[in-house]
Each structure stands twice: as structure tokens, then as C-alpha cells.
XYZ file of N, CA and C in Angstrom:
516
model
N 0.864 -1.170 0.000
C 0.000 0.000 0.000
C 0.907 1.228 0.000
N 0.722 2.082 -0.985
C 1.522 3.297 -1.129
C 0.583 4.475 -0.927
N 0.934 5.386 -0.013
C 0.070 6.520 0.269
C 0.801 7.838 0.339
N 0.322 8.811 -0.377
C 0.802 10.186 -0.344
C 2.324 10.288 -0.461
N 2.910 9.720 -1.508
C 4.361 9.766 -1.626
C 4.940 11.177 -1.771
N 4.158 12.119 -2.279
C 4.662 13.482 -2.476
C 4.421 14.379 -1.263
N 3.667 13.884 -0.297
C 3.437 14.651 0.928
C 2.459 15.794 0.798
N 1.609 15.780 -0.224
C 0.669 16.884 -0.407
C -0.792 16.444 -0.501
N -1.060 15.171 -0.178
C -2.425 14.649 -0.231
C -2.755 13.969 1.101
N -3.143 14.740 2.110
C -3.383 14.143 3.423
C -4.461 13.056 3.422
N -5.465 13.194 2.585
C -6.485 12.145 2.538
C -5.944 10.869 1.909
N -4.973 10.992 1.003
C -4.354 9.804 0.405
C -3.565 9.036 1.453
N -2.921 9.750 2.352
C -2.181 9.083 3.435
C -3.167 8.374 4.368
N -4.263 9.036 4.700
C -5.293 8.408 5.539
C -5.916 7.224 4.806
N -6.126 7.367 3.495
C -6.666 6.271 2.691
C -5.754 5.051 2.764
N -4.462 5.264 2.618
C -3.505 4.151 2.658
C -3.583 3.410 3.989
N -3.678 4.150 5.065
C -3.770 3.516 6.388
C -5.087 2.756 6.543
N -6.174 3.337 6.050
C -7.480 2.660 6.119
C -7.477 1.398 5.258
N -6.885 1.480 4.074
C -6.807 0.313 3.195
C -5.986 -0.785 3.853
N -4.881 -0.426 4.477
C -4.054 -1.423 5.170
C -4.865 -2.138 6.242
N -5.672 -1.401 6.973
C -6.534 -2.003 7.998
C -7.548 -2.939 7.367
N -8.161 -2.512 6.267
C -9.144 -3.354 5.580
C -8.485 -4.605 4.982
N -7.274 -4.480 4.475
C -6.570 -5.642 3.932
C -6.214 -6.631 5.040
N -5.838 -6.119 6.199
C -5.560 -7.013 7.332
C -6.814 -7.798 7.711
N -7.963 -7.154 7.598
C -9.227 -7.835 7.894
C -9.505 -8.928 6.869
N -8.875 -8.832 5.693
C -9.011 -9.855 4.650
C -7.900 -10.896 4.742
N -7.222 -10.940 5.884
C -6.152 -11.900 6.150
C -4.893 -11.639 5.314
N -4.681 -10.396 4.867
C -3.461 -10.022 4.171
C -2.609 -9.187 5.113
N -1.317 -9.220 4.929
C -0.398 -8.414 5.744
C 0.277 -7.380 4.860
N -0.346 -6.220 4.680
C 0.213 -5.226 3.765
C 1.422 -4.500 4.349
N 2.328 -4.137 3.467
C 3.425 -3.229 3.778
C 2.930 -1.850 3.381
N 3.045 -0.864 4.261
C 2.589 0.481 3.957
C 3.804 1.373 3.738
N 3.859 2.005 2.579
C 4.901 2.971 2.249
C 4.213 4.312 2.071
N 4.627 5.306 2.846
C 3.998 6.614 2.720
C 5.032 7.712 2.812
N 4.657 8.874 2.294
C 5.547 10.019 2.343
C 6.914 9.709 1.763
N 7.962 10.203 2.411
C 9.336 10.034 1.938
C 9.783 8.583 1.829
N 9.090 7.667 2.487
C 9.458 6.258 2.419
C 8.997 5.565 1.156
N 8.160 6.226 0.366
C 7.600 5.612 -0.840
C 8.467 5.934 -2.059
N 9.716 5.494 -2.017
C 10.629 5.696 -3.135
C 10.473 4.561 -4.138
N 11.048 4.747 -5.305
C 10.985 3.718 -6.337
C 11.658 2.431 -5.858
N 12.780 2.553 -5.200
C 13.483 1.371 -4.688
C 12.642 0.629 -3.656
N 12.027 1.352 -2.734
C 11.203 0.717 -1.697
C 9.990 0.023 -2.313
N 9.374 0.656 -3.298
C 8.208 0.067 -3.946
C 8.614 -1.206 -4.694
N 9.657 -1.122 -5.498
C 10.089 -2.268 -6.305
C 10.535 -3.438 -5.433
N 11.085 -3.152 -4.279
C 11.535 -4.208 -3.368
C 10.357 -5.025 -2.829
N 9.163 -4.436 -2.779
C 8.006 -5.071 -2.149
C 7.008 -5.695 -3.110
N 7.123 -5.470 -4.395
C 5.972 -5.749 -5.244
C 5.907 -7.103 -5.928
N 6.858 -7.962 -5.752
C 6.764 -9.280 -6.380
C 5.851 -10.202 -5.583
N 5.017 -10.922 -6.309
C 4.093 -11.892 -5.720
C 3.113 -11.282 -4.726
N 2.698 -10.064 -4.984
C 1.673 -9.424 -4.166
C 0.294 -9.871 -4.632
N -0.624 -9.961 -3.712
C -1.993 -10.189 -4.156
C -2.662 -8.851 -4.458
N -2.298 -7.786 -3.717
C -2.888 -6.462 -3.928
C -1.788 -5.406 -3.906
N -1.816 -4.514 -4.881
C -0.971 -3.325 -4.885
C -1.917 -2.136 -4.913
N -1.888 -1.315 -3.873
C -2.769 -0.154 -3.788
C -1.907 1.103 -3.793
N -2.230 2.042 -4.683
C -1.516 3.313 -4.778
C -2.494 4.448 -4.571
N -2.209 5.340 -3.626
C -3.015 6.542 -3.396
C -2.089 7.748 -3.510
N -2.146 8.411 -4.637
C -1.260 9.549 -4.881
C -1.530 10.137 -6.255
N -0.515 10.823 -6.795
C -0.658 11.483 -8.090
C -0.294 10.550 -9.241
N -1.177 10.482 -10.225
C -0.880 9.819 -11.487
C -0.768 10.887 -12.552
N 0.087 10.658 -13.535
C 0.294 11.643 -14.610
C 0.194 10.959 -15.964
N -0.417 11.658 -16.906
C -0.514 11.175 -18.274
C -0.181 12.331 -19.195
N 0.706 12.085 -20.141
C 1.033 13.074 -21.160
C 0.324 12.635 -22.444
N -0.781 13.276 -22.828
C -1.567 12.817 -23.973
C -0.758 12.648 -25.257
N 0.260 13.457 -25.445
C 1.062 13.351 -26.664
C 2.231 12.386 -26.522
N 2.434 11.845 -25.324
C 3.559 10.930 -25.087
C 3.114 9.829 -24.120
N 2.363 8.835 -24.623
C 1.781 7.824 -23.735
C 2.805 7.069 -22.897
N 4.027 6.938 -23.380
C 5.036 6.193 -22.619
C 5.537 6.975 -21.421
N 5.092 8.211 -21.273
C 5.500 9.012 -20.119
C 4.481 8.951 -18.982
N 3.454 8.120 -19.101
C 2.493 7.937 -18.002
C 3.266 7.461 -16.782
N 2.901 7.983 -15.603
C 3.669 7.621 -14.412
C 2.876 7.847 -13.134
N 3.349 7.191 -12.077
C 2.884 7.448 -10.720
C 3.986 8.230 -10.026
N 3.635 9.357 -9.419
C 4.629 10.155 -8.700
C 4.946 9.503 -7.369
N 6.232 9.342 -7.088
C 6.687 8.759 -5.832
C 7.464 9.799 -5.040
N 8.008 9.394 -3.922
C 8.725 10.306 -3.027
C 10.029 10.782 -3.670
N 10.513 11.914 -3.175
C 11.823 12.469 -3.541
C 11.958 12.741 -5.030
N 10.838 13.113 -5.670
C 10.852 13.450 -7.086
C 10.973 12.257 -8.016
N 10.865 11.056 -7.498
C 10.957 9.854 -8.315
C 9.584 9.501 -8.875
N 9.571 8.615 -9.864
C 8.294 8.175 -10.413
C 8.406 6.746 -10.903
N 7.257 6.110 -10.960
C 7.143 4.765 -11.520
C 6.499 4.961 -12.880
N 7.280 4.785 -13.939
C 6.747 4.996 -15.285
C 6.514 3.670 -15.996
N 5.943 3.738 -17.179
C 5.616 2.534 -17.934
C 6.852 1.692 -18.255
N 7.934 2.337 -18.609
C 9.145 1.587 -18.939
C 9.618 0.763 -17.740
N 9.668 1.381 -16.569
C 10.087 0.662 -15.361
C 9.097 -0.449 -15.030
N 7.833 -0.123 -15.134
C 6.776 -1.087 -14.839
C 6.881 -2.326 -15.736
N 7.032 -2.105 -17.019
C 7.091 -3.227 -17.954
C 8.397 -4.013 -17.856
N 9.464 -3.366 -17.425
C 10.728 -4.092 -17.295
C 10.808 -4.876 -15.989
N 10.115 -4.424 -14.945
C 10.182 -5.089 -13.639
C 9.008 -6.008 -13.345
N 7.893 -5.828 -14.038
C 6.721 -6.704 -13.990
C 6.308 -7.139 -12.579
N 5.565 -6.307 -11.865
C 5.196 -6.617 -10.482
C 4.272 -7.810 -10.286
N 3.398 -8.106 -11.220
C 2.507 -9.262 -11.181
C 1.546 -9.314 -9.991
N 1.123 -8.204 -9.488
C 0.103 -8.202 -8.429
C -1.209 -8.665 -9.042
N -1.962 -9.438 -8.319
C -3.240 -9.932 -8.829
C -4.228 -8.780 -9.035
N -4.364 -7.921 -8.021
C -5.254 -6.761 -8.078
C -4.423 -5.504 -7.877
N -4.581 -4.543 -8.770
C -3.909 -3.246 -8.651
C -4.995 -2.182 -8.552
N -4.923 -1.372 -7.503
C -5.857 -0.265 -7.326
C -5.041 1.020 -7.391
N -5.343 1.849 -8.383
C -4.633 3.110 -8.591
C -5.582 4.243 -8.254
N -5.486 4.740 -7.056
C -6.378 5.778 -6.562
C -5.677 7.131 -6.685
N -5.774 7.701 -7.857
C -5.149 8.991 -8.120
C -5.633 9.521 -9.455
N -5.464 10.792 -9.676
C -5.928 11.422 -10.908
C -5.342 10.759 -12.140
N -6.199 10.475 -13.086
C -5.831 9.998 -14.410
C -4.992 8.720 -14.421
N -5.072 7.901 -13.374
C -4.275 6.684 -13.343
C -4.796 5.635 -14.315
N -6.015 5.794 -14.777
C -6.578 4.863 -15.744
C -6.771 5.480 -17.110
N -6.362 6.717 -17.267
C -6.547 7.401 -18.541
C -5.531 6.914 -19.567
N -5.927 6.968 -20.827
C -5.034 6.655 -21.936
C -5.082 7.808 -22.915
N -4.207 7.766 -23.865
C -4.254 8.794 -24.900
C -5.499 8.582 -25.736
N -5.862 9.585 -26.499
C -7.107 9.516 -27.264
C -6.987 8.689 -28.546
N -5.805 8.585 -29.114
C -5.642 7.834 -30.363
C -5.672 6.336 -30.079
N -6.565 5.574 -30.763
C -6.691 4.145 -30.487
C -5.375 3.384 -30.589
N -4.503 3.736 -31.525
C -3.234 3.021 -31.680
C -2.312 3.249 -30.486
N -2.494 4.360 -29.827
C -1.659 4.691 -28.675
C -2.395 4.480 -27.363
N -3.463 3.733 -27.343
C -4.295 3.589 -26.154
C -3.555 2.786 -25.091
N -2.599 3.441 -24.480
C -1.827 2.810 -23.423
C -1.692 3.802 -22.279
N -1.742 3.271 -21.104
C -1.577 4.075 -19.912
C -1.119 3.162 -18.793
N -1.207 3.630 -17.583
C -0.739 2.853 -16.433
C -1.536 1.575 -16.236
N -2.845 1.640 -16.398
C -3.668 0.439 -16.214
C -3.248 -0.650 -17.197
N -3.054 -0.280 -18.453
C -2.620 -1.258 -19.454
C -1.225 -1.790 -19.129
N -0.370 -0.928 -18.608
C 0.973 -1.362 -18.226
C 0.938 -2.406 -17.126
N 0.089 -2.197 -16.128
C -0.036 -3.195 -15.059
C -0.626 -4.496 -15.587
N -1.615 -4.407 -16.470
C -2.194 -5.623 -17.050
C -1.147 -6.370 -17.878
N -0.361 -5.647 -18.668
C 0.694 -6.275 -19.463
C 1.775 -6.888 -18.573
N 1.923 -6.365 -17.371
C 2.920 -6.886 -16.429
C 2.434 -8.105 -15.667
N 1.170 -8.459 -15.830
C 0.676 -9.666 -15.197
C -0.447 -9.480 -14.193
N -0.888 -8.251 -13.966
C -2.017 -8.044 -13.050
C -3.268 -8.674 -13.656
N -4.091 -9.276 -12.817
C -5.354 -9.844 -13.284
C -6.426 -8.777 -13.447
N -6.441 -7.805 -12.521
C -7.455 -6.753 -12.557
C -6.846 -5.446 -12.079
N -7.290 -4.352 -12.712
C -6.815 -3.021 -12.344
C -8.027 -2.114 -12.171
N -8.068 -1.424 -11.056
C -9.082 -0.400 -10.811
C -8.347 0.932 -10.828
N -8.735 1.823 -11.741
C -8.040 3.097 -11.885
C -9.038 4.160 -12.328
N -8.633 5.411 -12.236
C -9.516 6.522 -12.585
C -9.128 7.116 -13.932
N -10.101 7.631 -14.645
C -9.826 8.265 -15.930
C -9.923 9.787 -15.853
N -10.323 10.295 -14.730
C -10.501 11.735 -14.554
C -9.727 12.212 -13.328
N -9.711 13.508 -13.150
C -9.153 14.067 -11.916
C -10.141 13.773 -10.793
N -9.626 13.443 -9.610
C -10.489 13.120 -8.476
C -10.095 13.951 -7.272
N -11.077 14.258 -6.436
C -10.804 14.982 -5.197
C -10.120 14.042 -4.219
N -9.154 14.556 -3.484
C -8.380 13.762 -2.538
C -9.284 13.001 -1.573
N -10.247 13.686 -0.957
C -11.106 13.026 0.026
C -12.159 12.125 -0.614
N -12.628 12.467 -1.816
C -13.624 11.649 -2.494
C -13.076 10.293 -2.904
N -11.835 10.252 -3.320
C -11.207 8.984 -3.710
C -11.125 8.054 -2.511
N -10.746 8.584 -1.374
C -10.607 7.765 -0.167
C -11.936 7.131 0.219
N -13.005 7.887 0.151
C -14.319 7.364 0.507
C -14.723 6.230 -0.424
N -14.524 6.413 -1.727
C -14.886 5.375 -2.677
C -14.055 4.111 -2.474
N -12.759 4.270 -2.285
C -11.867 3.116 -2.130
C -12.204 2.326 -0.869
N -12.514 3.026 0.210
C -12.902 2.319 1.437
C -14.174 1.506 1.201
N -15.136 2.067 0.471
C -16.354 1.310 0.124
C -15.988 0.068 -0.678
N -15.133 0.254 -1.668
C -14.721 -0.834 -2.545
C -14.155 -2.015 -1.741
N -13.221 -1.757 -0.854
C -12.626 -2.841 -0.073
C -13.618 -3.431 0.926
N -14.428 -2.575 1.553
C -15.411 -3.046 2.522
C -16.427 -3.977 1.872
N -16.723 -3.739 0.596
C -17.713 -4.526 -0.125
C -17.112 -5.737 -0.847
N -15.884 -6.089 -0.506
C -15.276 -7.307 -1.054
C -14.302 -7.111 -2.184
N -13.690 -5.944 -2.294
C -12.770 -5.641 -3.383
C -11.624 -6.616 -3.569
N -11.136 -7.195 -2.497
C -10.005 -8.118 -2.608
C -10.415 -9.417 -3.287
N -11.564 -9.939 -2.950
C -11.974 -11.245 -3.479
C -12.896 -11.157 -4.692
N -13.679 -10.071 -4.786
C -14.630 -9.909 -5.897
C -14.561 -8.469 -6.410
N -13.454 -8.082 -7.047
C -13.273 -6.670 -7.418
C -14.367 -6.097 -8.318
N -14.797 -6.826 -9.318
C -15.817 -6.288 -10.234
C -17.134 -6.043 -9.505
N -17.544 -7.012 -8.712
C -18.795 -6.866 -7.961
C -18.690 -5.752 -6.916
N -17.528 -5.675 -6.256
C -17.327 -4.637 -5.235
C -17.318 -3.247 -5.869
N -16.721 -3.126 -7.044
C -16.715 -1.841 -7.731
C -18.140 -1.397 -8.043
N -18.924 -2.302 -8.586
C -20.318 -1.985 -8.923
C -21.097 -1.579 -7.678
N -20.955 -2.342 -6.604
C -21.676 -2.034 -5.364
C -21.218 -0.697 -4.782
N -19.918 -0.426 -4.843
C -19.394 0.846 -4.317
C -19.911 2.018 -5.151
N -19.973 1.839 -6.457
C -20.489 2.897 -7.323
C -21.963 3.160 -7.034
N -22.737 2.106 -6.844
C -24.161 2.273 -6.517
C -24.343 2.953 -5.165
N -23.512 2.579 -4.172
C -23.579 3.242 -2.852
C -23.229 4.715 -2.963
N -22.197 5.032 -3.748
C -21.790 6.418 -3.923
C -22.894 7.230 -4.595
N -23.523 6.642 -5.584
C -24.624 7.305 -6.281
C -25.799 7.555 -5.336
N -26.123 6.583 -4.516
C -27.211 6.713 -3.548
C -26.888 7.794 -2.514
N -25.632 7.842 -2.091
C -25.227 8.859 -1.107
C -25.331 10.265 -1.716
N -24.958 10.413 -2.986
C -25.073 11.720 -3.643
C -26.533 12.122 -3.785
N -27.413 11.167 -4.072
C -28.835 11.455 -4.226
C -29.460 11.898 -2.899
N -28.935 11.364 -1.798
C -29.455 11.716 -0.463
C -28.972 13.075 0.003
N -27.855 13.536 -0.551
C -27.250 14.806 -0.096
C -27.993 16.009 -0.591
């Protein structure tokens, strides 16, 4: 679980801690990397044979340069597509809770982004965003997702979390 590697998203750090608690309830023992501890070396050291890789932070996409898609990490470092594809983390479920972590370029031939990179690296399922998201709103959705069975039934949990979020907005 990686949370707030750049130190500017307090809800992402809280999200990472909440996700770690929810994963422990699912009988997993997550390693939590946050703030300055979430360097590229620390992340790469932990990611082989993971069942879940959760990232809460900034994602970047350059529409004119799809290979520059990246996750921002601590100390100005980043996890980009080239590193991802060369190191192949193979996590079963990858959750990318950050702006544009699921976005791709608009041209079909170049339709590649971080989600596709994780899938090409061996992930079975990737949950990512295609738009900019509010720091606190992402945390609320992700907590719903895991609470509703995200680890064992990601597709069903995503649908249920989306329906709960929609119902909550209608009540507000």
C-alpha cells in the first residue's frame, strides 16, 4: 500500500492507512509505504508476488507521449511505464487511486496508460480513474470498494461501491 508519496495529499495518506486495515481484515499483511518512504526502490523491493498493490497519490498522463504515463513517488521519483514493464510486479489486483491513473491517450493506436501497463505486467485486474479526483472523495470510494469485497470480488465490489456512492449523492 503506497500513500501520499509526495506529501501533499493528506487524505491519500489516511486512505492508505485505512486500506491497510481493511486488507488485514481480509487476512493479508500489507506493507505500507507513505511520504518520503515511498521511493521507487522501496516500492520495487516489495511488489513481487503481491496479491494487492494499492496506490493513493498522483498519477500523470502526457496525452502526446503515452510512454511518459507515471505514478509520482517520493523524492521526485516516479514509476513509469518503462520501469513497470521491465520489472513486472505481477500483483493480482492493482488499485490506482489517483488522478488519471486509468486514462489513456485519445488515439486508439496509442491507447496505453498505467492500467494497461499493469495488465501487461501480469495483473489480473486493475481499478483506476480516468478523470481528476478529489483527494477526500477517492478515499471514501476506495474504502467502500474494499469493505464490499474488493479483494476477493473486485468487479462486484466496484459496482456495489459505485451504486452506494450514487445513492449517497442522491441523499445529499
